[in-house]
Amino acid sequence: MGFRMLNETARFMETLFKNVTDAILVVDGKGDVIGVNPAFERMSGWMAEEVLGKKSLCDLCRGMATCQEESSCIDCFASRLRMPSFQIHLHTKSGEDIAVAGSSTRLPEDGGLGALAVILRDNSEMQRAERERHQRQLTNYVIQAQEEERKRISRDLHDGIGQALYSIMVGLRVINQLDLNHDMRQHLDEVQQLTARTLEEVKSLSVELRPSALDDLGLAAALRSYSKRFEQTFGILTTFEIGGQRRRYDSAVETALYRIAQEAMTNAAKYADTDSITLRLADQPDGVEVCIEDHGVGFDPQHLKVQGTGLGLYGMRERVTLLGGTLTIEAAPGQGTKIHVVVPLDEKGGPRYVHPIADRG
Amino acid sequence: MIRLEEQIQEALDGIRAEVVADFLALALPEGGGQIRWAYASGNRNDRFKRIVLRPGKGIAGRVFSLGRPVSVEGITPRAGDDPREYPILLAEGLCCAVAVPVLCGSRVRGVLLMASRTPRTFSSSDVDAAIGLAERLGSVYSEV
Ligand SMILES: Nc1ncnc2c1ncn2[C@@H]1O[C@H](COP(=O)(O)OP(=O)(O)OP(=O)(O)O)[C@@H](O)[C@H]1O
Ligand SMILES: [Mg+2]
């Protein structure tokens, strides 16, 4: 380009080189390091004197991350005149290999290979956020797909098999009114009882998969009948309390709160060894709260991560986060367990701070 | 009728002492058709009274619909499992159980459960004692 640097310009360039937040690494035609800026020192932990003339590019770069491979030297950026965007693993002084984004340019030189300027930027925070967002999206998708599937099977059971069994029962009742001998009547009675019991079973299965009350009558009704079934299943005295106004919420909110209560109560049945449990649903002008409390053996919520247990609490948290709400666990060994969920709502009963991806179902 | 109830309770207590089991209980259908634990021996609380059994579900429920004994060992709540499979064990803190049907002819009239709070394999003579009691109960109920 043939312009001569004025003195001021040279100083300016040096200031720039020193102060930019991007790390700059310059290697010569043979690949030996000939220049690094302070940002590079901070990123890699290597001081300039430790690398200048002492290390080569390949000592510092542990390969490029491509979509096929974690670390690869195929099509190395150093073999190109310029590469505007790639990712490499930088070998730091502390021995770690960190993933950083880079761009590279081969500086022009007459007769021979010019120096290679590599600019590096630590994107790990951005990548972590991206991964988290992706994971949340996936979780949301799985939760919704599971719910849809349950809804469909529940409806098929109820309206399909259930309805057919009901028709069979009506038919049997008609036959029972005919003039039958003792033996036949006895057989028929048994078949009638069996059919009635099977119908009951199909109905319970359908309700357990997903109660239609959740769609037809709302969260309060669904929780009330769940509490009753829970008490009958486990013999745990279950108190259901409703506070505030009775109103319907967004279907995503109702489903999530129902599943959370169900999981928390199932946990209490499994682990708490308790005689009684209280389920509370409280409507507030700006939100809704659900609280599940038992007086059983309790546990140490801090200790869970170490143990690496089931998915229940994790799923509860995910569901609440997707609705922009909060979940708190108050528990201690010997002190019982209290799970408290708050979801802020708008006037229409929809989540107020929907997680940006929650409605991208 | 009071006499019969006392006799059944005594029989349960008797077998429990004989096989040195922690817990024995008898489930029977009530008037409305709901099946409940009507008698228990060795219980530590009253949760069992509130449990309604479902035919086909859980250990006792399976005995009801299959009409044959079912036994389990080493049951403790674990991640991923469904506690509706063993509500009576949770209520009483039991881990090992044998459940046998009370039969009237080919019809299941009730379920007799014999269980332990500590690891134990019930011997065949223990199981025979339970089956013996179930048979006696069966003949009592076919007369009623
Ligand atoms: N109400 C409770 N009382 C006592 N301990 C509890 C209670 N709720 C949860 N825990 C403890 O917290 C742990 C984690 O619960 P979580 O629901 O995440 O897993 P899990 O129930 O074991 O498995 P999964 O829900 O996947 O079937 C349990 O293993 C249990 O030790
Ligand atoms: Mg759980």
Coordinates of C-alpha atoms and ligand atoms in Angstrom, one line a residue:
Chain A
M1 CA 0.0 0.0 0.0
G2 CA 3.1 2.1 0.1
F3 CA 2.3 4.8 2.7
R4 CA 4.9 5.8 5.2
M5 CA 3.8 5.9 8.8
L6 CA 4.0 9.3 10.3
N7 CA 5.4 9.3 13.8
E8 CA 2.0 10.1 15.3
T9 CA 0.4 7.4 13.4
A10 CA 2.9 4.8 14.5
R11 CA 2.3 5.8 18.1
F12 CA -1.4 5.7 17.5
M13 CA -1.2 2.2 16.0
E14 CA 0.8 1.0 19.0
T15 CA -1.8 2.4 21.4
L16 CA -4.4 0.6 19.5
F17 CA -2.5 -2.7 19.5
K18 CA -2.0 -2.4 23.2
N19 CA -5.6 -1.4 24.1
V20 CA -7.9 -3.4 21.9
T21 CA -10.0 -6.0 23.7
D22 CA -9.3 -8.6 21.0
A23 CA -6.2 -10.7 21.4
I24 CA -3.7 -10.3 18.6
L25 CA -1.1 -12.8 17.7
V26 CA 1.4 -12.4 14.9
V27 CA 3.5 -15.2 13.5
D28 CA 6.1 -15.1 10.8
G29 CA 6.2 -17.1 7.6
K30 CA 7.8 -20.1 9.4
G31 CA 5.1 -20.0 12.1
D32 CA 7.1 -18.5 14.9
V33 CA 5.5 -16.0 17.2
I34 CA 6.7 -12.5 16.5
G35 CA 4.1 -10.3 18.2
V36 CA 1.4 -10.5 20.9
N37 CA -0.6 -7.7 22.5
P38 CA -1.6 -7.4 26.2
A39 CA -5.1 -8.8 25.5
F40 CA -3.4 -12.0 24.2
E41 CA -1.4 -12.2 27.4
R42 CA -4.6 -11.9 29.5
M43 CA -6.4 -14.5 27.4
S44 CA -3.6 -17.1 27.2
G45 CA -1.7 -16.4 30.4
W46 CA 1.5 -16.4 28.4
M47 CA 3.7 -13.3 28.8
A48 CA 5.2 -11.8 25.6
E49 CA 8.7 -12.8 26.6
E50 CA 7.6 -16.4 27.1
V51 CA 6.4 -16.7 23.5
L52 CA 8.2 -14.2 21.3
G53 CA 10.6 -16.2 19.3
K54 CA 10.2 -19.2 21.7
K55 CA 6.8 -20.6 20.7
S56 CA 5.3 -21.4 17.3
L57 CA 1.7 -21.2 16.3
C58 CA 1.2 -24.9 16.7
D59 CA 2.4 -24.7 20.3
L60 CA -0.5 -22.3 21.1
C61 CA -3.2 -23.6 18.7
R62 CA -4.6 -27.0 19.4
G63 CA -6.6 -27.2 16.2
M64 CA -9.7 -25.8 14.7
A65 CA -13.2 -26.7 15.8
T66 CA -15.3 -27.6 12.7
C67 CA -18.8 -28.9 12.5
Q68 CA -17.4 -32.4 12.1
E69 CA -14.6 -32.4 14.6
E70 CA -13.8 -31.0 18.0
S71 CA -10.2 -30.3 17.0
S72 CA -8.8 -30.5 13.5
C73 CA -5.8 -29.3 11.5
I74 CA -7.4 -30.1 8.2
D75 CA -7.7 -26.9 6.2
C76 CA -5.7 -24.9 8.8
F77 CA -6.4 -21.2 8.7
A78 CA -2.6 -20.6 8.5
S79 CA -2.6 -22.2 5.0
R80 CA -5.0 -19.6 3.7
L81 CA -4.4 -16.0 2.7
R82 CA -7.2 -15.0 4.9
M83 CA -10.0 -16.6 6.9
P84 CA -12.6 -14.3 8.3
S85 CA -14.2 -16.5 10.9
F86 CA -13.2 -19.8 12.6
Q87 CA -12.8 -21.3 16.0
I88 CA -9.7 -22.7 17.6
H89 CA -8.6 -24.2 20.8
L90 CA -6.0 -22.1 22.4
H91 CA -3.5 -23.8 24.7
T92 CA -3.2 -21.5 27.8
K93 CA -0.3 -21.4 30.1
S94 CA -2.3 -23.0 32.9
G95 CA -2.6 -26.1 30.6
E96 CA -6.3 -25.6 29.6
D97 CA -7.5 -25.6 26.0
I98 CA -10.1 -22.9 25.6
A99 CA -12.3 -22.4 22.6
V100 CA -12.0 -18.9 21.1
A101 CA -13.2 -17.3 17.9
G102 CA -10.6 -16.1 15.4
S103 CA -9.9 -14.4 12.1
S104 CA -6.6 -14.4 10.3
T105 CA -4.9 -12.5 7.6
R106 CA -1.6 -13.1 5.8
L107 CA 0.2 -9.8 5.5
P108 CA 1.6 -9.1 2.0
E109 CA 5.3 -9.3 1.5
D110 CA 7.5 -9.3 -1.5
G111 CA 9.1 -12.7 -2.3
G112 CA 8.1 -15.2 0.3
L113 CA 5.5 -15.8 3.0
G114 CA 4.4 -12.7 4.9
A115 CA 3.5 -12.6 8.6
L116 CA 0.2 -14.0 9.7
A117 CA -2.0 -11.8 12.0
V118 CA -4.5 -13.8 14.0
I119 CA -7.2 -12.0 16.0
L120 CA -8.8 -13.9 18.8
R121 CA -11.9 -13.3 20.8
D122 CA -13.2 -15.2 23.8
N123 CA -16.8 -16.1 23.0
S124 CA -17.3 -18.7 25.7
E125 CA -19.8 -16.6 27.6
M126 CA -21.8 -16.0 24.5
Q127 CA -21.6 -19.7 23.6
R128 CA -22.7 -20.7 27.1
A129 CA -25.7 -18.5 26.8
E130 CA -26.4 -19.9 23.4
R131 CA -26.1 -23.5 24.6
E132 CA -28.4 -22.7 27.5
R133 CA -31.0 -21.2 25.3
H134 CA -30.8 -24.2 23.0
Q135 CA -31.2 -26.6 25.8
R136 CA -34.2 -24.7 27.3
Q137 CA -35.8 -24.7 23.9
L138 CA -35.3 -28.5 23.6
T139 CA -36.7 -29.1 27.1
N140 CA -39.7 -26.9 26.3
Y141 CA -40.2 -28.9 23.2
V142 CA -40.0 -32.3 25.0
I143 CA -42.4 -31.1 27.7
Q144 CA -44.9 -29.9 25.2
A145 CA -44.6 -33.0 23.1
Q146 CA -45.1 -35.3 26.1
E147 CA -48.2 -33.3 27.2
E148 CA -49.7 -33.5 23.8
E149 CA -49.1 -37.2 23.6
R150 CA -50.7 -37.8 27.0
K151 CA -53.7 -35.7 26.1
R152 CA -54.2 -37.7 22.9
I153 CA -53.9 -41.1 24.6
S154 CA -56.1 -40.0 27.5
R155 CA -58.8 -38.8 25.1
D156 CA -58.5 -42.0 23.0
L157 CA -58.9 -44.1 26.1
H158 CA -61.9 -42.2 27.4
D159 CA -63.8 -41.6 24.2
G160 CA -62.7 -44.7 22.3
I161 CA -62.3 -47.7 24.6
G162 CA -64.3 -46.2 27.4
Q163 CA -67.3 -45.4 25.2
A164 CA -67.2 -48.9 23.7
L165 CA -67.2 -50.5 27.1
Y166 CA -70.1 -48.4 28.2
S167 CA -72.1 -49.6 25.2
I168 CA -71.2 -53.2 26.1
M169 CA -72.5 -52.6 29.6
V170 CA -75.8 -51.2 28.3
G171 CA -76.1 -54.2 26.0
L172 CA -75.5 -56.6 28.9
R173 CA -78.1 -54.9 31.0
V174 CA -80.6 -55.4 28.2
I175 CA -79.8 -59.1 28.0
N176 CA -80.1 -59.4 31.8
Q177 CA -83.7 -58.3 31.5
L178 CA -84.5 -61.4 29.4
D179 CA -85.7 -64.6 30.9
L180 CA -82.5 -66.5 31.8
N181 CA -81.9 -69.6 33.8
H182 CA -79.9 -69.4 37.0
D183 CA -76.5 -70.5 35.6
M184 CA -76.7 -68.0 32.7
R185 CA -77.7 -65.2 35.0
Q186 CA -74.8 -65.9 37.3
H187 CA -72.3 -65.8 34.4
L188 CA -73.9 -62.7 33.1
D189 CA -73.6 -61.0 36.5
E190 CA -69.9 -61.7 36.6
V191 CA -69.4 -60.4 33.1
Q192 CA -71.3 -57.3 33.9
Q193 CA -69.2 -56.7 37.0
L194 CA -66.0 -57.3 35.1
T195 CA -67.1 -54.9 32.4
A196 CA -68.0 -52.2 35.0
R197 CA -64.6 -52.7 36.7
T198 CA -62.7 -52.5 33.4
L199 CA -64.6 -49.3 32.5
E200 CA -63.5 -47.8 35.8
E201 CA -60.0 -48.8 35.2
V202 CA -59.9 -47.2 31.7
K203 CA -61.4 -44.0 33.1
S204 CA -58.8 -43.9 35.9
L205 CA -56.0 -44.5 33.4
S206 CA -57.3 -41.7 31.2
V207 CA -57.6 -39.3 34.2
E208 CA -54.1 -40.2 35.4
L209 CA -52.5 -39.5 32.1
R210 CA -54.2 -36.2 31.8
P211 CA -57.4 -35.2 33.5
S212 CA -59.9 -33.7 31.1
A213 CA -60.9 -31.4 34.0
L214 CA -57.7 -29.5 33.3
D215 CA -59.1 -28.4 30.0
D216 CA -62.8 -28.3 30.9
L217 CA -63.1 -27.2 34.5
G218 CA -59.7 -25.6 35.2
L219 CA -56.8 -26.0 37.5
A220 CA -58.6 -25.7 40.8
A221 CA -61.0 -28.5 39.9
A222 CA -58.2 -30.7 38.5
L223 CA -56.1 -30.2 41.7
R224 CA -59.1 -30.9 43.9
S225 CA -59.8 -34.3 42.4
Y226 CA -56.1 -35.1 42.2
S227 CA -55.8 -34.4 46.0
K228 CA -58.7 -36.8 46.6
R229 CA -57.2 -39.5 44.4
F230 CA -53.8 -38.9 46.1
E231 CA -55.3 -39.4 49.5
Q232 CA -57.0 -42.6 48.5
T233 CA -53.9 -44.0 46.8
F234 CA -51.4 -43.4 49.6
G235 CA -53.6 -42.9 52.7
I236 CA -51.9 -39.5 53.3
L237 CA -54.4 -37.0 54.7
T238 CA -54.6 -34.3 52.0
T239 CA -55.9 -30.8 52.5
F240 CA -56.6 -28.7 49.5
E241 CA -56.9 -25.0 50.1
I242 CA -57.9 -22.3 47.6
G243 CA -57.3 -18.6 48.2
G244 CA -58.3 -15.6 46.3
Q245 CA -60.5 -15.4 43.2
R246 CA -61.5 -18.3 41.1
R247 CA -60.4 -17.8 37.5
R248 CA -58.9 -19.6 34.6
Y249 CA -55.3 -19.3 33.5
D250 CA -53.5 -19.8 30.3
S251 CA -53.5 -23.5 29.5
A252 CA -49.7 -23.6 29.6
V253 CA -49.8 -22.2 33.1
E254 CA -52.5 -24.5 34.3
T255 CA -50.8 -27.6 32.9
A256 CA -47.4 -26.6 34.4
L257 CA -48.8 -25.9 37.8
Y258 CA -50.8 -29.2 37.8
R259 CA -47.7 -31.2 36.8
I260 CA -45.6 -29.5 39.5
A261 CA -48.1 -30.2 42.2
Q262 CA -48.3 -33.8 41.0
E263 CA -44.5 -34.3 41.0
A264 CA -44.1 -32.6 44.4
M265 CA -46.8 -34.7 45.9
T266 CA -45.4 -37.9 44.4
N267 CA -42.1 -37.0 46.0
A268 CA -43.8 -36.6 49.3
A269 CA -45.5 -39.9 49.0
K270 CA -42.2 -41.6 48.0
Y271 CA -39.8 -40.0 50.4
A272 CA -41.4 -37.9 53.1
D273 CA -43.0 -40.7 55.2
T274 CA -45.7 -38.3 56.2
D275 CA -49.3 -38.6 57.5
S276 CA -50.6 -35.4 56.0
I277 CA -49.9 -33.0 53.2
T278 CA -51.3 -29.6 52.3
L279 CA -51.8 -28.3 48.8
R280 CA -52.5 -24.6 48.4
L281 CA -53.6 -22.7 45.3
A282 CA -53.7 -18.9 45.8
D283 CA -54.8 -16.5 43.1
Q284 CA -53.4 -13.0 43.3
P285 CA -54.2 -9.9 41.2
D286 CA -50.8 -10.2 39.5
G287 CA -50.1 -13.9 39.7
V288 CA -50.8 -17.3 41.0
E289 CA -49.1 -19.4 43.7
V290 CA -49.0 -23.0 44.4
C291 CA -47.6 -24.5 47.6
I292 CA -47.1 -28.1 48.5
E293 CA -46.1 -28.8 52.1
D294 CA -45.5 -31.9 54.1
H295 CA -44.3 -32.6 57.6
G296 CA -42.3 -35.6 56.8
V297 CA -38.6 -36.4 57.0
G298 CA -37.4 -33.6 54.7
F299 CA -34.1 -33.4 53.0
D300 CA -31.2 -31.1 52.3
P301 CA -31.8 -29.4 49.0
Q302 CA -28.1 -28.3 48.9
H303 CA -26.9 -31.8 49.0
L304 CA -28.9 -33.0 46.0
K305 CA -26.4 -32.0 43.3
V306 CA -23.8 -34.1 44.8
Q307 CA -26.1 -37.1 44.9
G308 CA -27.2 -36.6 41.4
T309 CA -30.8 -38.0 41.8
G310 CA -33.9 -38.0 39.7
L311 CA -35.4 -35.6 37.2
G312 CA -38.4 -34.5 39.2
L313 CA -37.1 -31.3 40.9
Y314 CA -35.2 -30.4 37.7
G315 CA -38.4 -30.7 35.6
M316 CA -40.3 -28.6 38.1
R317 CA -37.7 -25.9 37.9
E318 CA -37.7 -26.0 34.1
R319 CA -41.4 -25.7 33.9
V320 CA -41.5 -22.7 36.2
T321 CA -38.6 -21.0 34.4
L322 CA -40.3 -21.3 31.1
L323 CA -43.3 -19.4 32.5
G324 CA -41.0 -16.7 34.0
G325 CA -41.9 -17.8 37.6
T326 CA -39.9 -18.8 40.6
L327 CA -39.7 -22.0 42.6
T328 CA -38.4 -22.2 46.1
I329 CA -37.7 -25.3 48.2
E330 CA -37.8 -25.0 51.9
A331 CA -36.6 -28.3 53.3
A332 CA -34.3 -29.6 56.0
P333 CA -33.8 -33.1 57.4
G334 CA -36.5 -33.7 60.0
Q335 CA -38.3 -30.5 59.2
G336 CA -40.5 -31.5 56.4
T337 CA -40.6 -30.0 52.9
K338 CA -42.3 -27.0 51.4
I339 CA -42.3 -26.3 47.6
H340 CA -43.5 -22.9 46.7
V341 CA -44.1 -21.7 43.2
V342 CA -45.0 -18.2 42.0
V343 CA -45.9 -17.3 38.4
P344 CA -46.5 -13.6 37.7
L345 CA -49.5 -13.2 35.4
D346 CA -51.1 -10.5 33.2
E347 CA -54.8 -9.6 33.5
K348 CA -55.8 -12.3 31.0
G349 CA -54.2 -15.1 33.1
G350 CA -51.2 -15.5 30.8
P351 CA -47.6 -15.5 32.0
R352 CA -46.3 -11.9 32.4
Y353 CA -42.7 -12.5 31.7
V354 CA -42.8 -15.4 29.3
H355 CA -39.4 -16.8 28.6
P356 CA -38.7 -15.7 25.1
I357 CA -38.8 -19.2 23.7
A358 CA -41.7 -20.5 25.7
D359 CA -44.3 -19.7 23.0
R360 CA -42.2 -20.8 20.1
G361 CA -43.7 -24.3 20.5
Chain B
M1 CA -70.8 -60.1 63.2
I2 CA -68.8 -58.4 66.0
R3 CA -67.6 -61.9 66.9
L4 CA -66.4 -62.5 63.3
E5 CA -64.5 -59.2 63.3
E6 CA -62.8 -60.1 66.5
Q7 CA -62.0 -63.6 65.3
I8 CA -60.4 -62.3 62.1
Q9 CA -58.3 -59.8 64.0
E10 CA -57.2 -62.5 66.4
A11 CA -56.3 -64.8 63.4
L12 CA -54.1 -62.0 61.9
D13 CA -52.4 -61.3 65.2
G14 CA -51.9 -65.1 65.6
I15 CA -50.2 -65.6 62.3
R16 CA -48.1 -62.5 62.8
A17 CA -46.8 -63.9 66.0
E18 CA -46.4 -67.4 64.5
V19 CA -44.2 -66.3 61.5
V20 CA -42.8 -63.3 63.4
A21 CA -43.7 -60.8 60.7
D22 CA -43.9 -57.1 61.2
F23 CA -47.2 -56.5 59.5
L24 CA -50.2 -58.4 58.3
A25 CA -53.3 -56.9 56.7
L26 CA -56.5 -58.0 55.0
A27 CA -58.1 -56.1 52.2
L28 CA -61.8 -56.6 51.4
P29 CA -64.4 -54.9 49.2
E30 CA -66.8 -52.6 51.0
G31 CA -70.5 -52.2 50.4
G32 CA -69.9 -49.6 47.7
G33 CA -67.4 -51.8 45.9
Q34 CA -64.3 -50.0 47.1
I35 CA -61.5 -52.3 48.3
R36 CA -59.8 -51.2 51.5
W37 CA -57.5 -52.6 54.1
A38 CA -60.2 -53.7 56.6
Y39 CA -57.9 -55.4 59.1
A40 CA -54.3 -54.9 60.1
S41 CA -51.9 -56.2 62.7
G42 CA -48.6 -54.5 63.6
N43 CA -49.5 -51.2 61.9
R44 CA -47.6 -48.1 63.1
N45 CA -50.2 -45.6 62.0
D46 CA -53.7 -45.3 60.5
R47 CA -52.7 -44.5 56.9
F48 CA -53.6 -48.0 55.8
K49 CA -57.3 -47.3 56.6
R50 CA -57.5 -44.5 54.1
I51 CA -56.0 -46.4 51.2
V52 CA -58.4 -47.5 48.5
L53 CA -57.0 -50.4 46.4
R54 CA -57.3 -50.5 42.7
P55 CA -57.6 -53.9 41.0
G56 CA -54.6 -54.5 38.8
K57 CA -52.6 -51.7 40.3
G58 CA -49.8 -52.3 42.8
I59 CA -48.9 -55.4 44.7
A60 CA -52.2 -56.1 46.4
G61 CA -54.2 -54.8 43.4
R62 CA -52.4 -57.4 41.1
V63 CA -53.3 -60.2 43.5
F64 CA -56.9 -59.1 43.1
S65 CA -57.0 -59.2 39.4
L66 CA -54.6 -62.2 38.9
G67 CA -56.0 -64.4 41.7
R68 CA -52.6 -65.7 42.7
P69 CA -49.8 -64.8 45.1
V70 CA -47.4 -62.0 44.4
S71 CA -44.2 -61.4 46.4
V72 CA -41.7 -58.6 46.4
E73 CA -38.4 -58.0 48.1
G74 CA -36.0 -55.0 48.6
I75 CA -38.5 -52.3 47.7
T76 CA -37.2 -48.8 48.5
P77 CA -38.3 -45.6 46.7
R78 CA -35.9 -44.9 43.8
A79 CA -35.6 -42.2 41.2
G80 CA -37.8 -42.9 38.2
D81 CA -40.2 -45.4 39.9
D82 CA -43.9 -44.9 40.5
P83 CA -44.9 -45.1 44.1
R84 CA -48.4 -46.1 43.2
E85 CA -47.0 -49.6 42.8
Y86 CA -46.5 -50.0 46.5
P87 CA -48.6 -47.6 48.6
I88 CA -49.2 -50.0 51.5
L89 CA -45.4 -50.6 51.8
L90 CA -44.8 -46.8 51.9
A91 CA -47.5 -46.3 54.5
E92 CA -46.0 -48.8 56.8
G93 CA -42.3 -48.5 55.9
L94 CA -42.2 -52.1 54.6
C95 CA -39.7 -53.5 52.1
C96 CA -40.6 -57.2 51.6
A97 CA -44.0 -58.6 51.2
V98 CA -46.0 -61.6 50.2
A99 CA -49.6 -61.1 49.2
V100 CA -52.1 -64.0 48.7
P101 CA -55.6 -64.0 47.4
V102 CA -58.6 -65.0 49.6
L103 CA -60.6 -67.1 47.2
C104 CA -64.3 -68.1 47.2
G105 CA -64.3 -70.8 44.6
S106 CA -62.6 -69.0 41.7
R107 CA -63.6 -65.5 42.8
V108 CA -61.1 -63.3 44.6
R109 CA -62.8 -62.1 47.8
G110 CA -59.9 -60.4 49.4
V111 CA -56.1 -60.1 49.7
L112 CA -54.0 -61.0 52.6
L113 CA -50.6 -59.3 52.9
M114 CA -47.7 -60.4 55.1
A115 CA -44.8 -58.0 55.2
S116 CA -41.5 -57.1 56.8
R117 CA -39.8 -53.7 57.5
T118 CA -36.3 -55.2 57.3
P119 CA -34.9 -57.3 54.4
R120 CA -36.3 -60.8 54.6
T121 CA -37.2 -63.7 52.4
F122 CA -40.4 -65.4 53.6
S123 CA -39.9 -69.1 53.9
S124 CA -42.3 -71.5 52.3
S125 CA -43.7 -72.4 55.7
D126 CA -44.3 -68.7 56.3
V127 CA -46.1 -68.5 53.0
D128 CA -48.1 -71.6 53.8
A129 CA -49.3 -70.1 57.0
A130 CA -50.6 -67.1 55.2
I131 CA -52.2 -69.3 52.5
G132 CA -53.8 -71.4 55.3
L133 CA -55.3 -68.3 56.8
A134 CA -56.5 -67.1 53.4
E135 CA -58.2 -70.4 52.8
R136 CA -60.0 -70.3 56.2
L137 CA -61.1 -66.8 55.5
G138 CA -62.3 -67.9 52.1
S139 CA -64.5 -70.5 53.5
V140 CA -65.9 -68.1 56.1
Y141 CA -66.7 -65.6 53.4
S142 CA -68.4 -68.1 51.1
E143 CA -70.8 -68.9 54.0
V144 CA -71.6 -65.2 54.6
Ligands
LIG1 N1 -41.1 -34.2 50.0 C1 -39.9 -34.7 50.1 N2 -39.5 -35.3 51.3 C2 -38.3 -35.9 51.4 N3 -37.4 -35.9 50.4 C3 -37.7 -35.4 49.2 C4 -39.0 -34.8 49.0 N4 -39.0 -34.3 47.7 C5 -37.8 -34.6 47.2 N5 -37.0 -35.3 48.1 C6 -35.6 -35.7 47.9 O1 -35.1 -35.0 46.7 C7 -34.6 -36.0 45.8 C8 -34.8 -35.5 44.4 O2 -36.2 -35.5 44.0 P1 -36.6 -35.7 42.5 O3 -38.0 -35.6 42.3 O4 -35.7 -34.7 41.7 O5 -36.0 -37.1 42.1 P2 -36.7 -38.5 42.4 O6 -38.1 -38.4 42.9 O7 -35.8 -39.4 43.2 O8 -36.7 -39.1 40.9 P3 -37.9 -38.9 39.8 O9 -38.7 -37.7 40.2 O10 -37.1 -38.7 38.6 O11 -38.7 -40.1 39.8 C9 -35.3 -37.3 46.1 O12 -34.5 -38.4 45.8 C10 -35.5 -37.2 47.6 O13 -34.3 -37.6 48.3
MG2 MG -39.6 -37.2 42.0

